[in-house]
C-alpha cells in the first residue's frame, strides 16, 4: 500500500479555513474547568466534542466519571469524558489519542489585546484562550482522521480518543475512569499519543518527559470576620502576616527550595543528560525577550533547561481572601488561603512531598507562636512522567517530523504537567509518546495565548504522517 501523503497534505491545505473556523467555534466556548459557574459551558464543550466525533462515524461514548467535591462540601457532576473509536481491525495497531478541551481562566482585563474567547487572526497567529492548550491540537488529531476518511484512504491504525474536561485542575476523576476501563476500552490499545505541550524553539520536537505537580492550599484563619485595620490593627495577630511569613520560608531568593527532604529526593542529572541539553537549540536571549525580563535565575542554557525540566520548583500562585481589587481598602482579612505548587521530577513522590510540606509549614507556623489556625491541604498530587526514547514510537516520530518539516526533531522534556500521563503508563502499561505541535511562544495560561496557523496546519500533516509511520511498526 503506497502512502498517499501528497493527496492528504493537499486536502489539509485546502481545508485550512474550515479548520480555523472550527477552532473559532471551540475557543468561543468558555470551558474553564476551575470555575464551577462555567460548568454548563464545559459540559457544552464536551457535547460539541462528542457530536463532532459522532458526525465522523466514530463509536462515541460520554463516560460519567462521578462527582466533584467543592470546598464547601457540596458536590457537582464532573464533566463527562468523551471516548471514541474509529476502526477495529485486529491486524492493525490501535492508538489512543488523549487530549483536553477545558481551559485556564481568561478575562480581557487581565491584559489581553483581543477578546480571549473570540479567536482573532493577527499575522497568521490565532489568538484565543485554549487555542494552543489544547483545543487546536485535539482538533488537529480529529482532522487527521477526517482527512483519511474524506479521501477514502484506509486508516493505517485503529484510532481511539479519550478527551477530558478537567486537565487544568488535575484531571479529577480520570484516574478512576482509566482503571475501570482498563480491561475494556484500553484492552486493545497499543500506544497512547498526547499533544498537550509545545516545542522549545522553532525546531519541531518530541517530548519524552513531563514534570508532575503538587498543588497546596495553606489556610490561615483568625478573627470571625474582616476587621478595620485602624480600629483593630496592632491588637490582633493578622492571618495575612502569618501566611506571608510561612510562604516566605518555602524558597530562597536564589530559587533554592528550603523544605527539608525535597531536593534530596531528586535524581541527579547524568552526564548524558548534560551533554544532550548542550546540543539542544534554545536561544536564551530570545527566551528573555519573549517573556520581558532582563535576568533569569541562571545564565547558561544547560542550567536553564535543567531547572525548567529536571528540577523541582515552588511557585506561589495567589492568596484567596486577600484584598486584591484596585483602590485602598483598609481591611484586615480574617481568613486567607495561600496557593502554591511544587513541580515534581523523578524520584519525588507526591505522597511524601505532601507530608514534608505539611510538617514543614506547621513547624514554621509554630515558631510564630500565633493563635491563628493553619490548615494545609494538597489538592493535586500529579506524578512526573518519563518515556523510553528507544521505543519505536519515537523513531516513528522522528521519521514523521523529517517527512513534514525536513529536519530532525529536538528531543525535549516539558516543564509543565500532564497529570494523567503517569497513570496511563502505570495502569495500561502501554507506551506513550508526546508529539507537540504548539509553538515555543504560544503563551499557555498567559494573556494572548495563541496557536499559529502554520503549527496548526503543519501539525495536522505531522499527525497524518505519524499514523502512517506507526502503522509501519512491526506487530509482535
Ligand atoms: C502542559 C499542560 N498543557 C498543562 O498546562 N498542564 C497543567 C496541568 C496542571 C498541573 N497542576 C495543575 N494543573 C499545568 O502544567 O499547569
Ligand atoms: Zn494542556
Ligand atoms: Zn494548561
Short mmCIF file of C-alpha atoms and ligand atoms in Angstrom, two decimals:
data_model
loop_
_atom_site.label_atom_id
_atom_site.label_comp_id
_atom_site.label_asym_id
_atom_site.label_seq_id
_atom_site.Cartn_x
_atom_site.Cartn_y
_atom_site.Cartn_z
CA UNK A 1 0.00 0.00 0.00
CA UNK A 2 1.59 3.33 -1.00
CA UNK A 3 1.26 6.25 1.37
CA UNK A 4 -0.81 8.96 -0.34
CA UNK A 5 0.89 11.71 1.63
CA UNK A 6 0.67 14.35 -1.12
CA UNK A 7 -3.08 13.89 -1.50
CA UNK A 8 -3.53 14.13 2.27
CA UNK A 9 -1.43 17.30 2.62
CA UNK A 10 -3.23 18.92 -0.32
CA UNK A 11 -6.53 18.09 1.32
CA UNK A 12 -5.35 19.62 4.61
CA UNK A 13 -4.08 22.78 2.90
CA UNK A 14 -7.33 23.27 1.02
CA UNK A 15 -9.42 22.83 4.19
CA UNK A 16 -7.47 25.15 6.44
CA UNK A 17 -10.16 27.85 6.57
CA UNK A 18 -12.65 25.26 7.75
CA UNK A 19 -10.18 24.08 10.42
CA UNK A 20 -9.67 27.64 11.64
CA UNK A 21 -13.44 28.18 11.74
CA UNK A 22 -13.94 25.05 13.86
CA UNK A 23 -11.20 26.22 16.21
CA UNK A 24 -13.01 29.60 16.42
CA UNK A 25 -16.22 27.80 17.44
CA UNK A 26 -14.38 25.75 20.06
CA UNK A 27 -12.46 28.72 21.51
CA UNK A 28 -15.79 30.60 21.81
CA UNK A 29 -16.87 28.12 24.49
CA UNK A 30 -15.60 29.32 27.90
CA UNK A 31 -14.77 25.82 29.08
CA UNK A 32 -12.88 26.97 32.19
CA UNK A 33 -12.69 23.94 34.48
CA UNK A 34 -11.53 25.91 37.52
CA UNK A 35 -14.73 27.97 37.76
CA UNK A 36 -17.82 25.98 38.73
CA UNK A 37 -20.04 28.76 37.37
CA UNK A 38 -18.69 27.87 33.93
CA UNK A 39 -19.59 24.20 34.29
CA UNK A 40 -22.53 24.47 31.82
CA UNK A 41 -20.08 25.80 29.20
CA UNK A 42 -17.67 22.98 29.95
CA UNK A 43 -20.47 20.41 29.63
CA UNK A 44 -21.43 22.02 26.31
CA UNK A 45 -17.80 21.74 25.16
CA UNK A 46 -17.81 18.01 25.95
CA UNK A 47 -21.07 17.63 23.95
CA UNK A 48 -19.63 19.55 20.99
CA UNK A 49 -16.56 17.27 21.03
CA UNK A 50 -18.73 14.15 21.15
CA UNK A 51 -21.00 15.41 18.34
CA UNK A 52 -18.00 16.18 16.13
CA UNK A 53 -16.66 12.63 16.56
CA UNK A 54 -20.12 11.11 16.08
CA UNK A 55 -20.62 13.03 12.85
CA UNK A 56 -17.46 11.34 11.57
CA UNK A 57 -18.95 7.92 12.23
CA UNK A 58 -16.99 7.21 15.41
CA UNK A 59 -18.28 4.88 18.07
CA UNK A 60 -18.65 7.58 20.71
CA UNK A 61 -19.46 7.42 24.41
CA UNK A 62 -19.78 10.06 27.06
CA UNK A 63 -18.48 8.44 30.21
CA UNK A 64 -19.87 9.55 33.54
CA UNK A 65 -16.93 9.95 35.95
CA UNK A 66 -18.88 10.90 39.05
CA UNK A 67 -18.94 13.93 41.26
CA UNK A 68 -16.57 16.73 42.17
CA UNK A 69 -16.48 17.77 45.79
CA UNK A 70 -16.34 21.55 46.22
CA UNK A 71 -14.55 23.30 49.13
CA UNK A 72 -17.99 23.98 50.67
CA UNK A 73 -18.63 20.23 50.87
CA UNK A 74 -21.29 20.39 48.13
CA UNK A 75 -20.88 18.23 45.03
CA UNK A 76 -21.41 18.76 41.32
CA UNK A 77 -21.12 16.32 38.41
CA UNK A 78 -17.71 16.21 36.77
CA UNK A 79 -17.76 16.86 33.02
CA UNK A 80 -18.18 13.60 31.11
CA UNK A 81 -15.14 12.09 29.40
CA UNK A 82 -15.59 11.60 25.64
CA UNK A 83 -14.29 8.33 24.22
CA UNK A 84 -14.42 7.42 20.54
CA UNK A 85 -13.26 4.65 18.29
CA UNK A 86 -12.50 4.60 14.56
CA UNK A 87 -11.79 1.14 13.18
CA UNK A 88 -11.38 -2.21 14.91
CA UNK A 89 -9.18 -4.13 12.51
CA UNK A 90 -7.38 -6.76 14.59
CA UNK A 91 -4.49 -6.83 12.10
CA UNK A 92 -3.64 -3.17 12.83
CA UNK A 93 -2.17 -1.34 15.81
CA UNK A 94 -4.63 0.63 17.90
CA UNK A 95 -3.57 4.07 19.08
CA UNK A 96 -5.34 6.17 21.67
CA UNK A 97 -5.14 9.95 21.42
CA UNK A 98 -5.56 11.77 24.72
CA UNK A 99 -6.36 15.48 24.94
CA UNK A 100 -8.39 18.01 26.89
CA UNK A 101 -10.87 20.72 25.94
CA UNK A 102 -11.04 22.59 29.24
CA UNK A 103 -9.04 25.80 29.58
CA UNK A 104 -7.44 28.08 32.14
CA UNK A 105 -9.40 31.21 33.15
CA UNK A 106 -9.10 34.34 30.97
CA UNK A 107 -10.55 37.85 31.12
CA UNK A 108 -9.78 40.75 28.82
CA UNK A 109 -8.97 42.87 31.93
CA UNK A 110 -6.03 40.54 32.62
CA UNK A 111 -4.31 42.39 29.78
CA UNK A 112 -5.37 40.57 26.65
CA UNK A 113 -5.02 42.57 23.44
CA UNK A 114 -8.08 40.81 21.98
CA UNK A 115 -11.19 39.14 23.45
CA UNK A 116 -9.86 35.84 24.86
CA UNK A 117 -12.85 33.79 23.69
CA UNK A 118 -13.02 35.33 20.22
CA UNK A 119 -10.36 33.66 18.07
CA UNK A 120 -8.54 36.50 16.32
CA UNK A 121 -6.13 36.04 13.44
CA UNK A 122 -3.26 38.55 13.52
CA UNK A 123 -0.45 37.93 11.03
CA UNK A 124 -1.09 34.20 10.95
CA UNK A 125 -1.34 33.82 14.73
CA UNK A 126 -4.69 32.67 16.09
CA UNK A 127 -5.17 34.33 19.47
CA UNK A 128 -7.61 32.89 21.99
CA UNK A 129 -7.77 31.07 25.33
CA UNK A 130 -7.23 27.37 24.81
CA UNK A 131 -6.15 27.80 21.18
CA UNK A 132 -2.85 26.02 21.80
CA UNK A 133 -3.69 24.41 25.17
CA UNK A 134 -5.28 22.15 23.99
CA UNK A 135 -8.09 22.79 21.50
CA UNK A 136 -6.12 23.14 18.24
CA UNK A 137 -4.02 20.01 18.89
CA UNK A 138 -7.18 17.99 19.71
CA UNK A 139 -8.80 19.29 16.52
CA UNK A 140 -5.67 18.54 14.52
CA UNK A 141 -5.95 14.89 15.57
CA UNK A 142 -9.65 14.85 14.68
CA UNK A 143 -8.94 16.46 11.29
CA UNK A 144 -6.26 13.82 10.72
CA UNK A 145 -8.84 11.03 10.89
CA UNK A 146 -11.27 13.15 8.85
CA UNK A 147 -8.70 13.70 6.08
CA UNK A 148 -8.08 9.96 5.69
CA UNK A 149 -11.86 9.40 5.64
CA UNK A 150 -12.60 12.18 3.15
CA UNK A 151 -10.07 10.82 0.66
CA UNK A 152 -11.26 7.28 1.26
CA UNK A 153 -7.76 6.27 2.33
CA UNK A 154 -7.70 3.42 4.80
CA UNK A 155 -6.50 4.47 8.27
CA UNK A 156 -3.12 2.79 8.87
CA UNK A 157 -4.09 2.12 12.51
CA UNK A 158 -7.30 1.95 14.54
CA UNK A 159 -7.73 5.27 16.33
CA UNK A 160 -9.33 5.82 19.73
CA UNK A 161 -9.84 9.12 21.52
CA UNK A 162 -10.05 10.00 25.21
CA UNK A 163 -10.92 13.67 25.60
CA UNK A 164 -11.43 15.09 29.06
CA UNK A 165 -12.58 18.37 30.61
CA UNK A 166 -10.67 18.61 33.91
CA UNK A 167 -6.99 18.55 32.91
CA UNK A 168 -6.29 22.08 34.05
CA UNK A 169 -7.44 21.26 37.58
CA UNK A 170 -5.56 17.97 37.83
CA UNK A 171 -7.70 15.53 35.77
CA UNK A 172 -10.17 14.85 38.59
CA UNK A 173 -11.98 11.54 38.11
CA UNK A 174 -9.89 10.39 35.15
CA UNK A 175 -7.58 8.02 37.07
CA UNK A 176 -10.60 6.04 38.25
CA UNK A 177 -12.07 6.00 34.74
CA UNK A 178 -8.83 4.58 33.30
CA UNK A 179 -8.73 1.90 35.99
CA UNK A 180 -12.34 0.90 35.40
CA UNK A 181 -11.91 0.84 31.60
CA UNK A 182 -8.52 -0.86 31.56
CA UNK A 183 -9.88 -4.27 30.59
CA UNK A 184 -12.41 -2.91 28.12
CA UNK A 185 -11.69 0.35 26.26
CA UNK A 186 -7.92 0.20 26.82
CA UNK A 187 -7.52 -3.56 26.39
CA UNK A 188 -6.68 -3.42 22.67
CA UNK A 189 -4.82 -0.08 22.78
CA UNK A 190 -1.16 -0.45 21.81
CA UNK A 191 0.09 3.12 22.10
CA UNK A 192 -1.01 6.37 23.69
CA UNK A 193 -0.40 9.72 21.99
CA UNK A 194 -0.52 13.09 23.69
CA UNK A 195 -0.11 16.51 22.06
CA UNK A 196 -0.60 18.81 25.04
CA UNK A 197 2.72 20.64 25.09
CA UNK A 198 4.91 22.81 22.88
CA UNK A 199 8.22 22.96 21.03
CA UNK A 200 11.25 24.56 22.66
CA UNK A 201 12.24 26.65 19.66
CA UNK A 202 11.22 26.90 16.01
CA UNK A 203 12.51 23.37 15.59
CA UNK A 204 9.87 20.64 15.93
CA UNK A 205 10.32 18.39 18.92
CA UNK A 206 9.33 15.11 20.51
CA UNK A 207 8.70 15.20 24.25
CA UNK A 208 9.88 12.36 26.48
CA UNK A 209 9.21 13.68 29.98
CA UNK A 210 6.89 15.92 31.95
CA UNK A 211 7.15 17.29 35.47
CA UNK A 212 4.41 16.41 37.94
CA UNK A 213 2.76 18.91 40.26
CA UNK A 214 1.73 19.00 43.92
CA UNK A 215 -0.68 21.87 44.49
CA UNK A 216 -1.24 23.11 48.06
CA UNK A 217 -3.70 25.33 49.90
CA UNK A 218 -2.38 26.86 53.15
CA UNK A 219 -5.32 28.36 55.02
CA UNK A 220 -4.76 30.72 57.94
CA UNK A 221 -7.85 31.65 59.91
CA UNK A 222 -8.07 34.27 62.67
CA UNK A 223 -10.97 36.54 63.63
CA UNK A 224 -14.55 35.57 62.73
CA UNK A 225 -14.87 38.47 60.24
CA UNK A 226 -12.74 41.01 58.36
CA UNK A 227 -11.72 43.95 60.52
CA UNK A 228 -10.94 47.68 60.18
CA UNK A 229 -7.14 47.94 60.21
CA UNK A 230 -7.21 51.30 62.01
CA UNK A 231 -9.57 50.14 64.72
CA UNK A 232 -8.08 46.66 65.27
CA UNK A 233 -4.60 46.87 63.69
CA UNK A 234 -1.89 46.44 66.33
CA UNK A 235 -4.11 44.40 68.61
CA UNK A 236 -4.91 41.28 66.57
CA UNK A 237 -2.41 38.81 65.13
CA UNK A 238 -3.14 39.09 61.45
CA UNK A 239 -3.68 35.92 59.36
CA UNK A 240 -2.17 37.53 56.26
CA UNK A 241 1.08 38.34 58.12
CA UNK A 242 1.27 34.73 59.29
CA UNK A 243 0.59 33.42 55.82
CA UNK A 244 3.16 35.64 54.10
CA UNK A 245 5.64 34.69 56.82
CA UNK A 246 5.31 30.96 56.23
CA UNK A 247 5.12 31.23 52.43
CA UNK A 248 8.40 33.11 52.56
CA UNK A 249 10.08 30.08 54.14
CA UNK A 250 9.39 27.82 51.14
CA UNK A 251 12.08 29.06 48.76
CA UNK A 252 15.16 31.28 48.93
CA UNK A 253 15.52 34.37 46.69
CA UNK A 254 18.05 32.34 44.66
CA UNK A 255 15.46 29.65 43.96
CA UNK A 256 16.60 27.00 46.46
CA UNK A 257 13.72 25.00 47.91
CA UNK A 258 14.01 25.18 51.69
CA UNK A 259 11.63 22.35 52.62
CA UNK A 260 13.77 19.55 54.12
CA UNK A 261 13.91 16.36 52.06
CA UNK A 262 12.65 17.77 48.76
CA UNK A 263 15.98 18.28 46.97
CA UNK A 264 17.45 15.08 48.43
CA UNK A 265 14.86 13.01 46.52
CA UNK A 266 15.75 14.44 43.09
CA UNK A 267 17.54 12.05 40.72
CA UNK A 268 20.93 13.60 39.89
CA UNK A 269 21.41 15.00 36.39
CA UNK A 270 23.54 12.49 34.48
CA UNK A 271 26.49 13.37 32.22
CA UNK A 272 24.45 12.11 29.26
CA UNK A 273 21.61 14.48 30.07
CA UNK A 274 24.06 17.35 30.45
CA UNK A 275 25.52 16.61 27.01
CA UNK A 276 22.08 16.25 25.48
CA UNK A 277 20.96 19.63 26.85
CA UNK A 278 24.08 21.24 25.42
CA UNK A 279 23.14 20.15 21.92
CA UNK A 280 19.55 21.43 22.08
CA UNK A 281 18.58 24.55 20.17
CA UNK A 282 17.49 27.11 22.81
CA UNK A 283 18.01 30.83 22.36
CA UNK A 284 18.36 32.30 25.85
CA UNK A 285 18.24 35.93 24.66
CA UNK A 286 15.05 35.28 22.70
CA UNK A 287 13.53 33.48 25.68
CA UNK A 288 14.19 36.51 27.90
CA UNK A 289 12.86 38.90 25.27
CA UNK A 290 9.66 36.92 24.79
CA UNK A 291 8.78 36.98 28.50
CA UNK A 292 10.02 40.54 29.02
CA UNK A 293 12.82 40.03 31.56
CA UNK A 294 16.48 41.08 31.63
CA UNK A 295 17.65 38.48 34.13
CA UNK A 296 16.94 34.83 34.75
CA UNK A 297 17.85 32.55 37.67
CA UNK A 298 20.70 31.10 35.58
CA UNK A 299 22.58 32.46 32.62
CA UNK A 300 23.59 29.35 30.73
CA UNK A 301 21.44 27.12 28.56
CA UNK A 302 22.10 23.82 30.34
CA UNK A 303 21.22 25.22 33.80
CA UNK A 304 18.10 26.86 32.42
CA UNK A 305 16.89 23.70 30.69
CA UNK A 306 17.70 21.57 33.73
CA UNK A 307 15.77 23.89 36.02
CA UNK A 308 12.85 24.04 33.62
CA UNK A 309 12.56 20.29 33.09
CA UNK A 310 14.61 18.35 35.55
CA UNK A 311 14.46 20.04 38.95
CA UNK A 312 11.51 20.86 41.19
CA UNK A 313 10.39 24.40 41.79
CA UNK A 314 8.00 26.23 44.08
CA UNK A 315 5.57 28.78 42.63
CA UNK A 316 3.28 30.91 44.78
CA UNK A 317 0.15 31.47 42.68
CA UNK A 318 -2.13 33.63 44.78
CA UNK A 319 -3.97 34.32 48.01
CA UNK A 320 -7.72 33.76 48.21
CA UNK A 321 -9.44 36.14 50.60
CA UNK A 322 -6.76 38.81 50.26
CA UNK A 323 -7.70 42.31 49.16
CA UNK A 324 -6.65 42.48 45.51
CA UNK A 325 -9.01 44.95 43.85
CA UNK A 326 -7.90 48.42 42.71
CA UNK A 327 -8.17 51.07 45.43
CA UNK A 328 -7.09 51.26 49.06
CA UNK A 329 -9.45 49.22 51.22
CA UNK A 330 -8.07 49.31 54.79
CA UNK A 331 -9.03 45.82 55.80
CA UNK A 332 -7.55 43.01 57.90
CA UNK A 333 -8.68 39.86 56.07
CA UNK A 334 -9.99 37.31 58.58
CA UNK A 335 -9.14 34.20 56.59
CA UNK A 336 -6.65 33.79 53.75
CA UNK A 337 -5.69 30.80 51.63
CA UNK A 338 -2.22 30.78 50.11
CA UNK A 339 -1.99 28.74 46.92
CA UNK A 340 1.32 27.34 45.77
CA UNK A 341 2.56 24.37 43.85
CA UNK A 342 5.73 22.32 43.61
CA UNK A 343 6.64 20.81 40.24
CA UNK A 344 7.71 17.20 40.64
CA UNK A 345 10.57 15.32 39.00
CA UNK A 346 11.96 11.79 39.29
CA UNK A 347 12.32 10.42 42.05
CA UNK A 348 9.93 12.60 44.02
CA UNK A 349 6.76 11.05 45.34
CA UNK A 350 3.69 13.29 45.85
CA UNK A 351 2.60 11.33 48.96
CA UNK A 352 5.99 12.00 50.57
CA UNK A 353 6.02 15.63 49.40
CA UNK A 354 2.58 16.15 50.96
CA UNK A 355 3.93 15.13 54.38
CA UNK A 356 7.19 17.06 54.00
CA UNK A 357 5.37 20.28 53.09
CA UNK A 358 2.64 19.91 55.72
CA UNK A 359 5.11 19.15 58.53
CA UNK A 360 7.44 21.96 57.48
CA UNK A 361 4.73 24.62 57.26
CA UNK A 362 3.31 23.60 60.64
CA UNK A 363 6.76 23.83 62.19
CA UNK A 364 7.41 27.26 60.62
CA UNK A 365 3.98 28.40 61.77
CA UNK A 366 4.67 27.03 65.27
CA UNK A 367 7.73 29.28 65.54
CA UNK A 368 5.47 32.30 65.13
CA UNK A 369 3.52 31.40 68.30
CA UNK A 370 0.39 32.62 66.56
CA UNK A 371 -3.08 31.91 67.96
CA UNK A 372 -4.45 31.66 64.41
CA UNK A 373 -5.29 28.31 62.86
CA UNK A 374 -3.30 26.81 59.97
CA UNK A 375 -4.68 24.10 57.68
CA UNK A 376 -2.51 22.68 54.87
CA UNK A 377 -4.14 20.61 52.11
CA UNK A 378 -2.63 19.08 48.98
CA UNK A 379 -5.36 19.41 46.32
CA UNK A 380 -3.45 17.98 43.33
CA UNK A 381 -0.74 15.32 43.50
CA UNK A 382 0.35 14.63 39.93
CA UNK A 383 3.44 12.50 39.29
CA UNK A 384 6.18 13.15 36.74
CA UNK A 385 6.33 11.01 33.59
CA UNK A 386 9.29 9.74 31.59
CA UNK A 387 9.30 7.74 28.34
CA UNK A 388 11.64 5.20 26.83
CA UNK A 389 13.03 7.14 23.87
CA UNK A 390 14.39 3.91 22.37
CA UNK A 391 10.84 2.71 21.71
CA UNK A 392 9.89 2.51 18.01
CA UNK A 393 7.20 5.15 18.69
CA UNK A 394 9.97 7.75 18.93
CA UNK A 395 11.71 6.56 15.79
CA UNK A 396 8.35 6.81 14.03
CA UNK A 397 8.01 10.35 15.39
CA UNK A 398 11.43 11.32 14.06
CA UNK A 399 10.54 9.93 10.66
CA UNK A 400 7.22 11.82 10.55
CA UNK A 401 8.90 15.10 11.58
CA UNK A 402 11.51 14.66 8.84
CA UNK A 403 8.79 13.99 6.29
CA UNK A 404 6.78 17.11 7.12
CA UNK A 405 9.39 19.62 8.33
CA UNK A 406 12.55 18.27 6.62
CA UNK A 407 14.55 18.47 9.87
CA UNK A 408 15.34 16.19 12.79
CA UNK A 409 13.26 16.94 15.89
CA UNK A 410 14.76 18.04 19.19
CA UNK A 411 14.24 15.52 21.98
CA UNK A 412 12.86 17.60 24.82
CA UNK A 413 11.09 17.50 28.15
CA UNK A 414 8.11 19.56 29.23
CA UNK A 415 8.29 21.65 32.40
CA UNK A 416 4.52 21.58 32.74
CA UNK A 417 2.40 18.68 33.87
CA UNK A 418 0.05 16.31 32.13
CA UNK A 419 -1.43 14.87 35.29
CA UNK A 420 -2.78 11.70 33.70
CA UNK A 421 0.38 10.68 31.80
CA UNK A 422 1.87 8.61 34.62
CA UNK A 423 -1.47 6.90 35.32
CA UNK A 424 -1.76 5.92 31.65
CA UNK A 425 1.72 4.43 31.88
CA UNK A 426 1.24 2.61 35.19
CA UNK A 427 -2.31 1.34 34.69
CA UNK A 428 -2.45 0.49 30.99
CA UNK A 429 1.28 -0.38 30.75
CA UNK A 430 1.17 0.90 27.16
CA UNK A 431 3.92 3.06 25.67
CA UNK A 432 3.25 6.75 25.43
CA UNK A 433 4.64 9.42 23.12
CA UNK A 434 4.15 13.16 23.38
CA UNK A 435 4.05 14.76 19.98
CA UNK A 436 3.77 18.53 20.46
CA UNK A 437 2.61 20.91 17.77
CA UNK A 438 2.38 24.10 19.88
CA UNK A 439 4.92 26.86 19.29
CA UNK A 440 7.57 27.81 21.89
CA UNK A 441 5.93 31.23 22.30
CA UNK A 442 2.24 30.26 22.44
CA UNK A 443 1.75 31.79 25.91
CA UNK A 444 -0.13 28.91 27.51
CA UNK A 445 -2.03 30.02 30.64
CA UNK A 446 -0.95 33.64 29.91
CA UNK A 447 -2.52 36.66 28.31
CA UNK A 448 -2.63 36.47 24.49
CA UNK A 449 -2.38 32.70 24.17
CA UNK A 450 -2.14 31.78 20.51
CA UNK A 451 -1.68 28.96 18.05
CA UNK A 452 -0.06 29.80 14.75
CA UNK A 453 -1.85 28.73 11.60
CA UNK A 454 1.45 27.25 10.48
CA UNK A 455 1.73 24.96 13.51
CA UNK A 456 -1.98 24.07 13.39
CA UNK A 457 -1.93 23.08 9.72
CA UNK A 458 1.57 21.58 9.51
CA UNK A 459 0.85 19.87 12.83
CA UNK A 460 -2.16 18.16 11.24
CA UNK A 461 0.12 16.94 8.45
CA UNK A 462 2.54 15.69 11.09
CA UNK A 463 -0.22 13.58 12.67
CA UNK A 464 -1.25 12.24 9.26
CA UNK A 465 2.35 11.19 8.60
CA UNK A 466 2.73 9.86 12.13
CA UNK A 467 -0.21 7.49 11.86
CA UNK A 468 1.35 6.11 8.70
CA UNK A 469 4.71 5.62 10.47
CA UNK A 470 3.07 3.93 13.47
CA UNK A 471 1.21 1.66 11.05
CA UNK A 472 4.66 0.50 9.84
CA UNK A 473 5.85 -0.57 13.32
CA UNK A 474 6.22 -4.37 13.38
CA UNK A 475 3.49 -6.12 15.34
CA UNK A 476 4.58 -8.76 17.88
C1 LIG B 1 1.20 21.03 29.98
C2 LIG B 1 -0.32 21.13 30.03
N1 LIG B 1 -0.78 21.74 28.83
C3 LIG B 1 -0.74 21.97 31.21
O1 LIG B 1 -0.88 23.16 31.08
N2 LIG B 1 -0.94 21.32 32.36
C4 LIG B 1 -1.26 21.96 33.61
C5 LIG B 1 -1.82 20.89 34.49
C6 LIG B 1 -1.84 21.19 35.94
C7 LIG B 1 -0.85 20.94 36.81
N3 LIG B 1 -1.29 21.33 38.02
C8 LIG B 1 -2.50 21.81 37.85
N4 LIG B 1 -2.84 21.72 36.59
C9 LIG B 1 -0.01 22.59 34.20
O2 LIG B 1 1.10 22.11 33.95
O3 LIG B 1 -0.13 23.59 34.93
ZN1 LIG B 2 -2.97 21.32 28.40
ZN1 LIG B 3 -2.74 24.02 30.53
#
